[in-house]
Amino acid sequence: MRHTHPAQDARHVIDVRRLTKRYGRTTAVDALTFTVRQGRVTGFLGPNGAGKSTTMRMLLGLDRPTHGEALFDGKPYCDLPEPLRHVGALLDATATQAGRTARNHLTWLARTNRIPRRRVEEVLDVVGLHSAADQRTRTFSLGMAQRLGIAAALLGDPEVLLLDEPVNGLDPEGVRWIRTLLRTFAAEGRTVFVSSHLMSEMAVTADHLVVIGRGRLLADADLSEFVRDGEESLEDAFFRLTSGGGSDA
Amino acid sequence: MPSSTFRAELTKIRTLRSTVVTLALVPLISVGLGVVSFTSVRIALERGLPVVRPDFEPVTDGLVTVLYGQLALVAFGVLTICGEHGSGLLRLSLSATPNRRTFYVGKIIACAAVALTLSYATVFATFLTAHWALGAYGPSFSSEGALRVLLGTPLYLTGLCLFALGVATVLRHTALALTVMLSFVFVVSPVANLVPGLKEVAHYFPDQAGTSIMKVGQQADPVVGPWTGLLVLAAWTACALLAGCWTLSRRDA
């Protein structure tokens, strides 16, 4: 049973090995190596433009790495059969076709991976969108779009959640809702990898942090280690890490 | 290709208002325009007015309005893929079906199934409209070439729709793909037909080769026969879809 593995001897669910992406002469992601372990929330922190989204897209096989690889339980994402049942992802919640209702959006997505129809109703309940399920997504606020995006990620009842900036544009209630959701998910022995540029949010959500800047790994440590380092706050640690432009030369 | 991909693509088509409206336009334009156009042709023929082409063929000219309805079908082919590029939905589609060839084949088959069904319905409805509106001058099932035209024209329409899908997959942008496809069918191809030298080549353009399946009697294409024409279109379509598949597989989404 997947939920019974104790967290202390957690498996590496995601293995990122020397992942690199170059666009012409620009290096967006530079030989990134880290692992994401089971049963906890791993925050993926970095300033805007640090390469977080590019990394996320490479994890999902949407962008082809220039070098390196990203593996889920030893397999590239593209080799997972019916991947939604294993990995749930939220990249851009506003990426829906505006003329389709929320329920129908989830219905076609469920069909791609032979996910039973009732799961659509279940996830609509989980994210609190049942009353808006038959509205076209054109009418959705950003908060509702994020909820629909989360519903899509949860659709296959996955063991791994991969979320790119899920709290962007959410009101405090929505932020708290996502935080609780991610904590609960990890507490069930599942795995969460969530990117953010808000260290305050990561301080209360994540157990472990992977920090990148200009496409490079700056830190990979448990949250407690960041704060233990002297008396500085996580915020200070973040700025110390990300402003260290000297490491770039 | 797993049938789940095909079924998901059918659901996408069915649940998006813009594709449903676009598809509805195919029979509406073909039949609606047919009622007006065929009635006026009948009146002209009854009165012996010289406005009707001298090589009038009931079967071919009784389906001529389908060539306007086909524009909506071309738009459908374009929207099927460009709608995903434009909205960013493609990333979600590909994260659900990471094998891009599987995804694309599912999309092609769903698009083809919808286009073929709709084309048969439209062609038969337009034929019956012509039969009724043209009266004594109209086509019937026993007219020369009627069966071939009725069975073959929907294949042409579906082929052109899939050609548009392939071209649109390479071009990615709705406006660009629509402009290219519509200006080709409406401007480039007809103009090429008037230019000596180009005229001979134009017989092998996807639309002109394909429409030879509709032409009977005096209007029959002297260069490309009906079934050969369909094969020529099939070759164009295959090339466009292969190019689309290659583009989709190579590019970052």
Short mmCIF file of C-alpha atoms in Angstrom, two decimals:
data_model
loop_
_atom_site.label_atom_id
_atom_site.label_comp_id
_atom_site.label_asym_id
_atom_site.label_seq_id
_atom_site.Cartn_x
_atom_site.Cartn_y
_atom_site.Cartn_z
CA MET A 1 0.00 0.00 0.00
CA ARG A 2 1.41 3.29 -1.03
CA HIS A 3 0.21 5.27 2.00
CA THR A 4 1.85 3.11 4.62
CA HIS A 5 5.51 3.86 3.90
CA PRO A 6 6.92 5.64 6.91
CA ALA A 7 8.18 9.09 6.07
CA GLN A 8 11.51 8.78 7.88
CA ASP A 9 12.82 6.25 5.37
CA ALA A 10 11.18 8.07 2.54
CA ARG A 11 11.67 6.95 -1.03
CA HIS A 12 12.96 9.35 -3.62
CA VAL A 13 9.83 9.88 -5.58
CA ILE A 14 11.27 12.43 -7.95
CA ASP A 15 14.90 12.31 -9.02
CA VAL A 16 16.22 15.29 -10.90
CA ARG A 17 19.66 14.68 -12.36
CA ARG A 18 21.77 17.40 -13.92
CA LEU A 19 18.69 18.84 -15.59
CA THR A 20 19.66 21.57 -18.03
CA LYS A 21 17.71 23.75 -20.45
CA ARG A 22 19.30 26.19 -22.84
CA TYR A 23 17.50 28.53 -25.19
CA GLY A 24 20.14 29.60 -27.67
CA ARG A 25 22.88 31.12 -25.52
CA THR A 26 20.67 31.62 -22.48
CA THR A 27 20.77 28.91 -19.85
CA ALA A 28 17.42 28.80 -18.07
CA VAL A 29 18.15 25.74 -15.96
CA ASP A 30 21.73 24.77 -15.24
CA ALA A 31 22.64 21.21 -14.22
CA LEU A 32 20.00 21.04 -11.52
CA THR A 33 20.21 17.98 -9.26
CA PHE A 34 17.91 17.27 -6.32
CA THR A 35 15.45 14.72 -5.05
CA VAL A 36 11.91 15.02 -3.79
CA ARG A 37 10.98 12.57 -1.06
CA GLN A 38 7.76 10.94 -0.06
CA GLY A 39 5.49 12.04 2.74
CA ARG A 40 6.41 15.68 2.85
CA VAL A 41 5.96 18.99 1.15
CA THR A 42 9.02 20.06 -0.78
CA GLY A 43 9.05 23.72 -1.63
CA PHE A 44 10.72 24.87 -4.82
CA LEU A 45 11.79 28.39 -4.09
CA GLY A 46 13.39 31.03 -6.23
CA PRO A 47 12.89 34.57 -7.46
CA ASN A 48 10.88 35.20 -10.62
CA GLY A 49 12.77 34.01 -13.67
CA ALA A 50 14.91 31.58 -11.69
CA GLY A 51 13.83 28.66 -13.88
CA LYS A 52 11.13 27.13 -11.68
CA SER A 53 8.46 26.88 -14.37
CA THR A 54 10.91 25.62 -16.96
CA THR A 55 11.95 22.90 -14.53
CA MET A 56 8.31 22.01 -13.88
CA ARG A 57 7.64 21.71 -17.61
CA MET A 58 10.69 19.49 -18.06
CA LEU A 59 9.51 17.26 -15.19
CA LEU A 60 6.26 16.72 -17.09
CA GLY A 61 7.96 16.07 -20.41
CA LEU A 62 6.49 19.21 -21.95
CA ASP A 63 9.87 20.82 -22.58
CA ARG A 64 12.75 18.69 -23.70
CA PRO A 65 15.85 19.06 -21.49
CA THR A 66 19.09 20.01 -23.22
CA HIS A 67 20.82 17.61 -20.83
CA GLY A 68 19.91 15.54 -17.85
CA GLU A 69 16.72 13.85 -16.80
CA ALA A 70 13.87 13.88 -14.31
CA LEU A 71 12.53 10.55 -13.08
CA PHE A 72 9.39 9.55 -11.19
CA ASP A 73 10.10 6.32 -9.31
CA GLY A 74 12.85 5.70 -11.81
CA LYS A 75 10.85 6.46 -14.92
CA PRO A 76 10.60 9.56 -17.07
CA TYR A 77 7.11 11.09 -16.88
CA CYS A 78 6.46 10.19 -20.52
CA ASP A 79 6.86 6.48 -19.72
CA LEU A 80 4.22 6.46 -16.99
CA PRO A 81 1.11 4.65 -18.18
CA GLU A 82 -1.96 6.83 -17.49
CA PRO A 83 0.23 9.43 -15.76
CA LEU A 84 -2.63 11.34 -14.13
CA ARG A 85 -3.13 8.37 -11.81
CA HIS A 86 0.43 8.78 -10.59
CA VAL A 87 1.25 12.48 -10.84
CA GLY A 88 -1.18 15.37 -10.58
CA ALA A 89 0.08 18.68 -11.90
CA LEU A 90 -1.02 22.29 -11.92
CA LEU A 91 1.00 24.53 -14.20
CA ASP A 92 -1.27 27.35 -15.29
CA ALA A 93 -4.77 27.33 -13.87
CA THR A 94 -6.06 29.81 -16.44
CA ALA A 95 -5.15 27.44 -19.29
CA THR A 96 -8.67 26.21 -19.99
CA GLN A 97 -10.85 26.79 -23.03
CA ALA A 98 -13.19 29.55 -21.92
CA GLY A 99 -16.29 28.18 -23.65
CA ARG A 100 -16.34 24.87 -21.76
CA THR A 101 -17.88 24.30 -18.34
CA ALA A 102 -15.80 23.24 -15.35
CA ARG A 103 -17.48 19.84 -15.19
CA ASN A 104 -16.88 19.17 -18.88
CA HIS A 105 -13.28 20.30 -18.53
CA LEU A 106 -12.74 17.62 -15.90
CA THR A 107 -14.79 15.09 -17.86
CA TRP A 108 -12.59 15.08 -20.94
CA LEU A 109 -9.48 15.04 -18.76
CA ALA A 110 -10.81 12.02 -16.85
CA ARG A 111 -11.46 10.19 -20.12
CA THR A 112 -7.83 10.49 -21.25
CA ASN A 113 -6.67 8.28 -18.37
CA ARG A 114 -9.82 6.13 -17.97
CA ILE A 115 -10.63 7.76 -14.64
CA PRO A 116 -14.20 6.96 -13.55
CA ARG A 117 -16.81 9.64 -14.02
CA ARG A 118 -17.67 9.82 -10.30
CA ARG A 119 -14.14 11.12 -9.60
CA VAL A 120 -15.15 14.31 -11.43
CA GLU A 121 -17.94 14.89 -8.90
CA GLU A 122 -15.66 13.97 -6.02
CA VAL A 123 -12.93 16.47 -6.90
CA LEU A 124 -15.53 19.17 -7.61
CA ASP A 125 -16.65 18.64 -4.01
CA VAL A 126 -13.12 18.64 -2.63
CA VAL A 127 -12.32 22.01 -4.18
CA GLY A 128 -15.76 23.47 -3.47
CA LEU A 129 -16.75 24.12 -7.07
CA HIS A 130 -19.90 22.04 -7.23
CA SER A 131 -22.24 25.00 -7.46
CA ALA A 132 -20.18 26.51 -10.30
CA ALA A 133 -19.59 23.22 -12.12
CA ASP A 134 -21.86 24.10 -15.02
CA GLN A 135 -20.52 27.59 -15.54
CA ARG A 136 -18.22 28.19 -18.47
CA THR A 137 -14.70 28.86 -17.22
CA ARG A 138 -14.80 32.25 -18.96
CA THR A 139 -16.80 33.50 -15.98
CA PHE A 140 -14.33 32.21 -13.38
CA SER A 141 -12.32 34.42 -11.07
CA LEU A 142 -8.65 33.60 -10.63
CA GLY A 143 -9.45 31.92 -7.33
CA MET A 144 -12.05 29.67 -8.96
CA ALA A 145 -9.65 28.88 -11.81
CA GLN A 146 -7.02 27.82 -9.27
CA ARG A 147 -9.55 25.57 -7.57
CA LEU A 148 -10.43 24.00 -10.92
CA GLY A 149 -6.71 23.53 -11.62
CA ILE A 150 -6.30 21.78 -8.27
CA ALA A 151 -9.35 19.63 -9.04
CA ALA A 152 -7.69 18.60 -12.31
CA ALA A 153 -4.49 17.74 -10.45
CA LEU A 154 -6.38 15.61 -7.91
CA LEU A 155 -8.50 13.88 -10.55
CA GLY A 156 -6.44 10.71 -10.87
CA ASP A 157 -6.03 10.37 -7.08
CA PRO A 158 -2.25 10.65 -7.60
CA GLU A 159 0.59 9.88 -5.21
CA VAL A 160 2.50 12.94 -6.31
CA LEU A 161 1.35 16.53 -6.64
CA LEU A 162 3.33 18.99 -8.70
CA LEU A 163 2.14 22.57 -8.40
CA ASP A 164 3.58 25.69 -10.02
CA GLU A 165 2.83 28.82 -7.98
CA PRO A 166 -0.59 27.60 -6.80
CA VAL A 167 -1.23 30.50 -4.42
CA ASN A 168 -0.57 33.25 -6.96
CA GLY A 169 -3.45 35.68 -7.01
CA LEU A 170 -5.41 33.92 -4.29
CA ASP A 171 -7.09 35.68 -1.40
CA PRO A 172 -5.99 34.80 2.17
CA GLU A 173 -8.73 32.22 2.50
CA GLY A 174 -7.65 30.53 -0.73
CA VAL A 175 -4.00 30.59 0.33
CA ARG A 176 -4.89 28.91 3.57
CA TRP A 177 -7.05 26.36 1.82
CA ILE A 178 -4.19 25.31 -0.47
CA ARG A 179 -1.79 25.16 2.45
CA THR A 180 -4.09 22.84 4.39
CA LEU A 181 -4.67 20.72 1.32
CA LEU A 182 -0.96 20.24 0.69
CA ARG A 183 -0.19 19.48 4.36
CA THR A 184 -2.98 16.91 4.46
CA PHE A 185 -1.81 15.33 1.23
CA ALA A 186 1.73 14.94 2.55
CA ALA A 187 0.49 13.68 5.92
CA GLU A 188 -1.22 10.83 4.04
CA GLY A 189 2.22 9.69 2.97
CA ARG A 190 2.01 11.22 -0.47
CA THR A 191 4.43 13.62 -2.08
CA VAL A 192 4.11 17.32 -2.81
CA PHE A 193 6.46 19.43 -4.88
CA VAL A 194 5.32 23.04 -4.96
CA SER A 195 7.02 26.07 -6.45
CA SER A 196 6.74 29.58 -5.12
CA HIS A 197 8.58 32.85 -5.03
CA LEU A 198 7.01 33.65 -1.64
CA MET A 199 9.30 32.47 1.11
CA SER A 200 6.80 33.45 3.80
CA GLU A 201 4.34 31.01 2.29
CA MET A 202 6.93 28.26 2.00
CA ALA A 203 7.97 28.82 5.63
CA VAL A 204 4.55 27.66 6.79
CA THR A 205 3.86 25.05 4.10
CA ALA A 206 7.06 23.18 3.28
CA ASP A 207 9.12 20.63 5.20
CA HIS A 208 12.01 20.79 2.84
CA LEU A 209 13.25 23.48 0.47
CA VAL A 210 14.99 23.38 -2.86
CA VAL A 211 16.17 26.91 -3.62
CA ILE A 212 17.31 27.96 -7.09
CA GLY A 213 18.51 31.20 -8.63
CA ARG A 214 19.42 31.82 -12.26
CA GLY A 215 18.75 28.19 -13.01
CA ARG A 216 21.22 26.87 -10.45
CA LEU A 217 20.77 25.01 -7.23
CA LEU A 218 21.47 27.30 -4.28
CA ALA A 219 20.27 25.17 -1.39
CA ASP A 220 18.61 21.83 -0.75
CA ALA A 221 17.82 21.34 2.92
CA ASP A 222 15.13 20.83 5.51
CA LEU A 223 13.31 23.97 6.55
CA SER A 224 14.73 23.75 10.09
CA GLU A 225 18.30 23.92 8.78
CA PHE A 226 17.65 27.20 7.05
CA VAL A 227 16.51 28.90 10.18
CA ARG A 228 18.99 27.18 12.47
CA ASP A 229 21.94 28.68 10.55
CA GLY A 230 22.67 31.49 12.98
CA GLU A 231 19.67 33.51 14.02
CA GLU A 232 18.62 34.74 10.62
CA SER A 233 15.07 34.32 9.45
CA LEU A 234 14.12 32.28 6.40
CA GLU A 235 13.66 35.54 4.58
CA ASP A 236 17.21 36.61 5.35
CA ALA A 237 18.49 33.22 4.31
CA PHE A 238 16.58 33.46 1.06
CA PHE A 239 18.00 36.86 0.20
CA ARG A 240 21.50 35.80 1.18
CA LEU A 241 21.21 32.82 -1.16
CA THR A 242 19.53 34.46 -4.12
CA SER A 243 21.50 37.69 -4.11
CA GLY A 244 24.80 35.83 -4.18
CA GLY A 245 25.31 36.72 -7.83
CA GLY A 246 29.02 36.10 -7.42
CA SER A 247 28.47 32.36 -7.61
CA ASP A 248 27.34 32.85 -11.17
CA ALA A 249 30.81 33.74 -12.48
CA MET B 1 -3.73 4.51 -30.16
CA PRO B 2 -5.70 3.89 -26.97
CA SER B 3 -9.40 4.53 -27.45
CA SER B 4 -9.39 6.66 -24.29
CA THR B 5 -7.52 9.41 -26.15
CA PHE B 6 -10.01 9.29 -29.00
CA ARG B 7 -12.95 9.43 -26.61
CA ALA B 8 -11.46 12.33 -24.70
CA GLU B 9 -10.95 14.24 -27.95
CA LEU B 10 -14.58 13.60 -28.94
CA THR B 11 -15.67 14.94 -25.55
CA LYS B 12 -13.55 18.05 -26.10
CA ILE B 13 -15.24 18.71 -29.45
CA ARG B 14 -18.73 18.10 -28.08
CA THR B 15 -18.34 20.28 -24.99
CA LEU B 16 -16.87 23.42 -26.51
CA ARG B 17 -19.39 25.94 -27.72
CA SER B 18 -17.24 27.42 -30.48
CA THR B 19 -16.61 24.07 -32.18
CA VAL B 20 -20.28 23.09 -31.93
CA VAL B 21 -21.37 26.39 -33.52
CA THR B 22 -18.73 26.06 -36.23
CA LEU B 23 -19.89 22.54 -37.03
CA ALA B 24 -23.54 23.60 -37.14
CA LEU B 25 -22.65 26.18 -39.78
CA VAL B 26 -21.58 23.46 -42.25
CA PRO B 27 -25.11 22.15 -43.01
CA LEU B 28 -26.74 25.53 -42.31
CA ILE B 29 -24.65 27.30 -44.97
CA SER B 30 -24.85 24.44 -47.48
CA VAL B 31 -28.61 23.92 -47.24
CA GLY B 32 -29.58 27.54 -46.52
CA LEU B 33 -27.62 28.91 -49.43
CA GLY B 34 -28.92 25.99 -51.48
CA VAL B 35 -32.58 26.92 -50.97
CA VAL B 36 -31.96 30.45 -52.28
CA SER B 37 -29.49 29.61 -54.99
CA PHE B 38 -31.21 26.53 -56.42
CA THR B 39 -34.59 28.25 -56.46
CA SER B 40 -33.23 31.17 -58.43
CA VAL B 41 -31.46 28.81 -60.83
CA ARG B 42 -34.72 26.94 -61.43
CA ILE B 43 -36.54 30.19 -62.17
CA ALA B 44 -33.78 31.25 -64.53
CA LEU B 45 -33.86 27.90 -66.33
CA GLU B 46 -37.66 27.96 -66.60
CA ARG B 47 -37.57 31.40 -68.18
CA GLY B 48 -34.62 30.55 -70.40
CA LEU B 49 -32.49 33.36 -68.94
CA PRO B 50 -28.87 33.16 -70.04
CA VAL B 51 -27.51 33.58 -66.47
CA VAL B 52 -27.03 29.87 -65.83
CA ARG B 53 -23.77 28.30 -66.98
CA PRO B 54 -24.28 26.50 -70.32
CA ASP B 55 -22.67 23.30 -69.00
CA PHE B 56 -25.11 23.11 -66.07
CA GLU B 57 -25.00 19.67 -64.45
CA PRO B 58 -27.73 18.95 -61.87
CA VAL B 59 -25.58 16.63 -59.77
CA THR B 60 -22.48 18.84 -59.61
CA ASP B 61 -24.23 22.20 -59.46
CA GLY B 62 -26.76 20.82 -57.02
CA LEU B 63 -23.95 20.44 -54.50
CA VAL B 64 -22.11 23.65 -55.24
CA THR B 65 -23.21 25.31 -51.99
CA VAL B 66 -21.35 22.62 -50.05
CA LEU B 67 -18.20 24.41 -51.22
CA TYR B 68 -19.21 27.34 -48.99
CA GLY B 69 -20.19 25.09 -46.11
CA GLN B 70 -16.74 23.52 -46.33
CA LEU B 71 -15.20 26.75 -45.06
CA ALA B 72 -16.75 26.10 -41.65
CA LEU B 73 -15.34 22.60 -41.78
CA VAL B 74 -11.88 24.00 -42.55
CA ALA B 75 -12.31 26.35 -39.59
CA PHE B 76 -13.22 23.36 -37.43
CA GLY B 77 -10.02 21.58 -38.45
CA VAL B 78 -8.01 24.69 -37.57
CA LEU B 79 -9.76 25.34 -34.24
CA THR B 80 -9.37 21.73 -33.10
CA ILE B 81 -5.65 22.23 -32.62
CA CYS B 82 -5.09 26.01 -32.52
CA GLY B 83 -7.69 26.38 -29.78
CA GLU B 84 -5.39 24.30 -27.58
CA HIS B 85 -2.28 26.23 -28.49
CA GLY B 86 -3.94 29.58 -27.92
CA SER B 87 -5.42 28.78 -24.52
CA GLY B 88 -2.45 26.81 -23.20
CA LEU B 89 -4.67 23.75 -22.88
CA LEU B 90 -2.19 21.77 -24.95
CA ARG B 91 0.07 21.42 -21.91
CA LEU B 92 -2.70 19.83 -19.92
CA SER B 93 -3.58 17.56 -22.84
CA LEU B 94 0.03 16.46 -23.19
CA SER B 95 0.49 15.93 -19.47
CA ALA B 96 -2.49 13.57 -19.64
CA THR B 97 -1.25 11.89 -22.83
CA PRO B 98 2.53 12.41 -22.90
CA ASN B 99 3.04 10.36 -26.03
CA ARG B 100 2.50 13.06 -28.60
CA ARG B 101 1.94 10.69 -31.48
CA THR B 102 -0.79 8.93 -29.50
CA PHE B 103 -2.34 12.27 -28.65
CA TYR B 104 -2.21 13.51 -32.23
CA VAL B 105 -3.56 10.30 -33.76
CA GLY B 106 -6.44 10.38 -31.25
CA LYS B 107 -7.18 13.95 -32.24
CA ILE B 108 -7.02 13.19 -35.96
CA ILE B 109 -9.37 10.23 -35.68
CA ALA B 110 -11.86 12.17 -33.54
CA CYS B 111 -11.74 15.09 -35.97
CA ALA B 112 -12.14 12.71 -38.94
CA ALA B 113 -15.08 10.86 -37.37
CA VAL B 114 -16.94 14.11 -36.69
CA ALA B 115 -16.12 15.62 -40.08
CA LEU B 116 -17.09 12.48 -42.00
CA THR B 117 -20.43 12.03 -40.24
CA LEU B 118 -21.31 15.68 -40.64
CA SER B 119 -20.19 15.72 -44.28
CA TYR B 120 -22.40 12.79 -45.23
CA ALA B 121 -25.38 14.41 -43.52
CA THR B 122 -24.66 17.75 -45.17
CA VAL B 123 -24.10 16.34 -48.65
CA PHE B 124 -27.30 14.29 -48.56
CA ALA B 125 -29.31 17.19 -47.16
CA THR B 126 -27.95 19.54 -49.81
CA PHE B 127 -28.63 16.99 -52.55
CA LEU B 128 -32.24 16.66 -51.40
CA THR B 129 -32.52 20.44 -51.23
CA ALA B 130 -31.32 20.67 -54.84
CA HIS B 131 -33.67 17.89 -55.89
CA TRP B 132 -36.58 19.77 -54.37
CA ALA B 133 -35.63 23.38 -55.21
CA LEU B 134 -34.45 22.77 -58.78
CA GLY B 135 -37.62 20.82 -59.58
CA ALA B 136 -37.49 19.33 -63.07
CA TYR B 137 -33.88 20.48 -63.48
CA GLY B 138 -32.74 18.93 -60.22
CA PRO B 139 -30.60 15.85 -59.60
CA SER B 140 -31.97 12.50 -58.56
CA PHE B 141 -30.32 9.35 -57.31
CA SER B 142 -30.45 7.94 -60.82
CA SER B 143 -28.72 10.93 -62.41
CA GLU B 144 -25.41 10.27 -64.11
CA GLY B 145 -22.66 10.01 -61.52
CA ALA B 146 -25.01 10.78 -58.62
CA LEU B 147 -23.97 7.83 -56.51
CA ARG B 148 -20.25 8.49 -56.96
CA VAL B 149 -20.70 12.16 -56.10
CA LEU B 150 -22.86 11.43 -53.06
CA LEU B 151 -20.45 8.87 -51.68
CA GLY B 152 -17.25 10.65 -52.66
CA THR B 153 -17.91 14.30 -51.81
CA PRO B 154 -17.97 13.71 -48.04
CA LEU B 155 -14.56 12.02 -48.39
CA TYR B 156 -13.28 15.16 -50.10
CA LEU B 157 -14.71 17.39 -47.36
CA THR B 158 -13.19 15.25 -44.61
CA GLY B 159 -9.84 15.16 -46.42
CA LEU B 160 -9.75 18.95 -46.70
CA CYS B 161 -10.72 19.32 -43.03
CA LEU B 162 -7.84 17.07 -42.00
CA PHE B 163 -5.50 18.90 -44.37
CA ALA B 164 -6.44 22.09 -42.50
CA LEU B 165 -5.77 20.32 -39.19
CA GLY B 166 -2.29 19.36 -40.34
CA VAL B 167 -1.46 22.82 -41.68
CA ALA B 168 -2.80 24.41 -38.48
CA THR B 169 -0.67 22.13 -36.31
CA VAL B 170 2.42 23.40 -38.09
CA LEU B 171 1.34 27.06 -37.97
CA ARG B 172 -0.09 26.92 -34.42
CA HIS B 173 -1.90 30.29 -34.49
CA THR B 174 -5.64 30.38 -35.26
CA ALA B 175 -5.62 33.64 -37.20
CA LEU B 176 -2.58 32.67 -39.25
CA ALA B 177 -3.87 29.18 -40.05
CA LEU B 178 -7.36 30.42 -40.97
CA THR B 179 -5.92 33.12 -43.21
CA VAL B 180 -3.62 30.70 -44.98
CA MET B 181 -6.30 28.06 -45.49
CA LEU B 182 -9.14 30.35 -46.54
CA SER B 183 -7.02 32.51 -48.83
CA PHE B 184 -5.70 29.35 -50.41
CA VAL B 185 -9.13 27.88 -51.12
CA PHE B 186 -10.78 31.21 -52.01
CA VAL B 187 -8.02 33.20 -53.70
CA VAL B 188 -4.82 31.36 -54.57
CA SER B 189 -6.43 28.28 -56.03
CA PRO B 190 -9.06 30.06 -58.20
CA VAL B 191 -6.54 32.64 -59.40
CA ALA B 192 -3.99 29.98 -60.25
CA ASN B 193 -6.70 28.44 -62.39
CA LEU B 194 -6.71 31.55 -64.59
CA VAL B 195 -2.97 31.84 -65.05
CA PRO B 196 -1.63 29.88 -68.01
CA GLY B 197 1.20 27.66 -66.88
CA LEU B 198 -0.08 27.56 -63.32
CA LYS B 199 -3.40 26.22 -64.50
CA GLU B 200 -1.99 22.79 -65.27
CA VAL B 201 -0.43 22.57 -61.83
CA ALA B 202 -3.56 23.83 -60.12
CA HIS B 203 -5.36 20.64 -61.06
CA TYR B 204 -3.21 18.96 -58.42
CA PHE B 205 -3.91 21.45 -55.63
CA PRO B 206 -5.63 19.74 -52.71
CA ASP B 207 -8.97 21.49 -53.18
CA GLN B 208 -9.11 21.25 -56.97
CA ALA B 209 -7.95 17.64 -57.11
CA GLY B 210 -10.42 16.77 -54.36
CA THR B 211 -13.42 18.47 -55.97
CA SER B 212 -12.96 16.44 -59.16
CA ILE B 213 -14.95 13.75 -57.29
CA MET B 214 -17.96 16.10 -57.53
CA LYS B 215 -17.69 16.81 -61.24
CA VAL B 216 -19.74 14.94 -63.79
CA GLY B 217 -20.52 15.20 -67.51
CA GLN B 218 -19.24 18.31 -69.25
CA GLN B 219 -17.72 19.64 -66.04
CA ALA B 220 -15.51 16.61 -65.44
CA ASP B 221 -11.88 17.51 -64.84
CA PRO B 222 -9.98 16.68 -68.05
CA VAL B 223 -6.69 16.10 -66.24
CA VAL B 224 -7.44 14.49 -62.89
CA GLY B 225 -10.15 11.83 -62.69
CA PRO B 226 -12.53 11.70 -59.71
CA TRP B 227 -10.90 8.93 -57.70
CA THR B 228 -7.39 9.93 -58.74
CA GLY B 229 -8.28 13.40 -57.48
CA LEU B 230 -9.28 12.01 -54.10
CA LEU B 231 -5.97 10.12 -53.94
CA VAL B 232 -4.09 13.32 -54.73
CA LEU B 233 -5.93 15.06 -51.88
CA ALA B 234 -5.22 12.11 -49.60
CA ALA B 235 -1.52 12.49 -50.36
CA TRP B 236 -1.64 16.22 -49.51
CA THR B 237 -3.51 15.47 -46.31
CA ALA B 238 -1.09 12.73 -45.30
CA CYS B 239 1.84 15.12 -45.85
CA ALA B 240 0.18 17.89 -43.83
CA LEU B 241 -0.64 15.54 -40.94
CA LEU B 242 2.87 14.06 -40.93
CA ALA B 243 4.30 17.57 -40.85
CA GLY B 244 1.90 18.39 -38.01
CA CYS B 245 2.91 15.29 -36.08
CA TRP B 246 6.58 16.06 -36.58
CA THR B 247 6.13 19.65 -35.42
CA LEU B 248 4.12 18.61 -32.37
CA SER B 249 6.67 15.97 -31.39
CA ARG B 250 9.68 18.20 -31.81
CA ARG B 251 8.60 21.45 -30.21
CA ASP B 252 8.44 22.29 -26.54
CA ALA B 253 4.81 22.61 -25.52
#
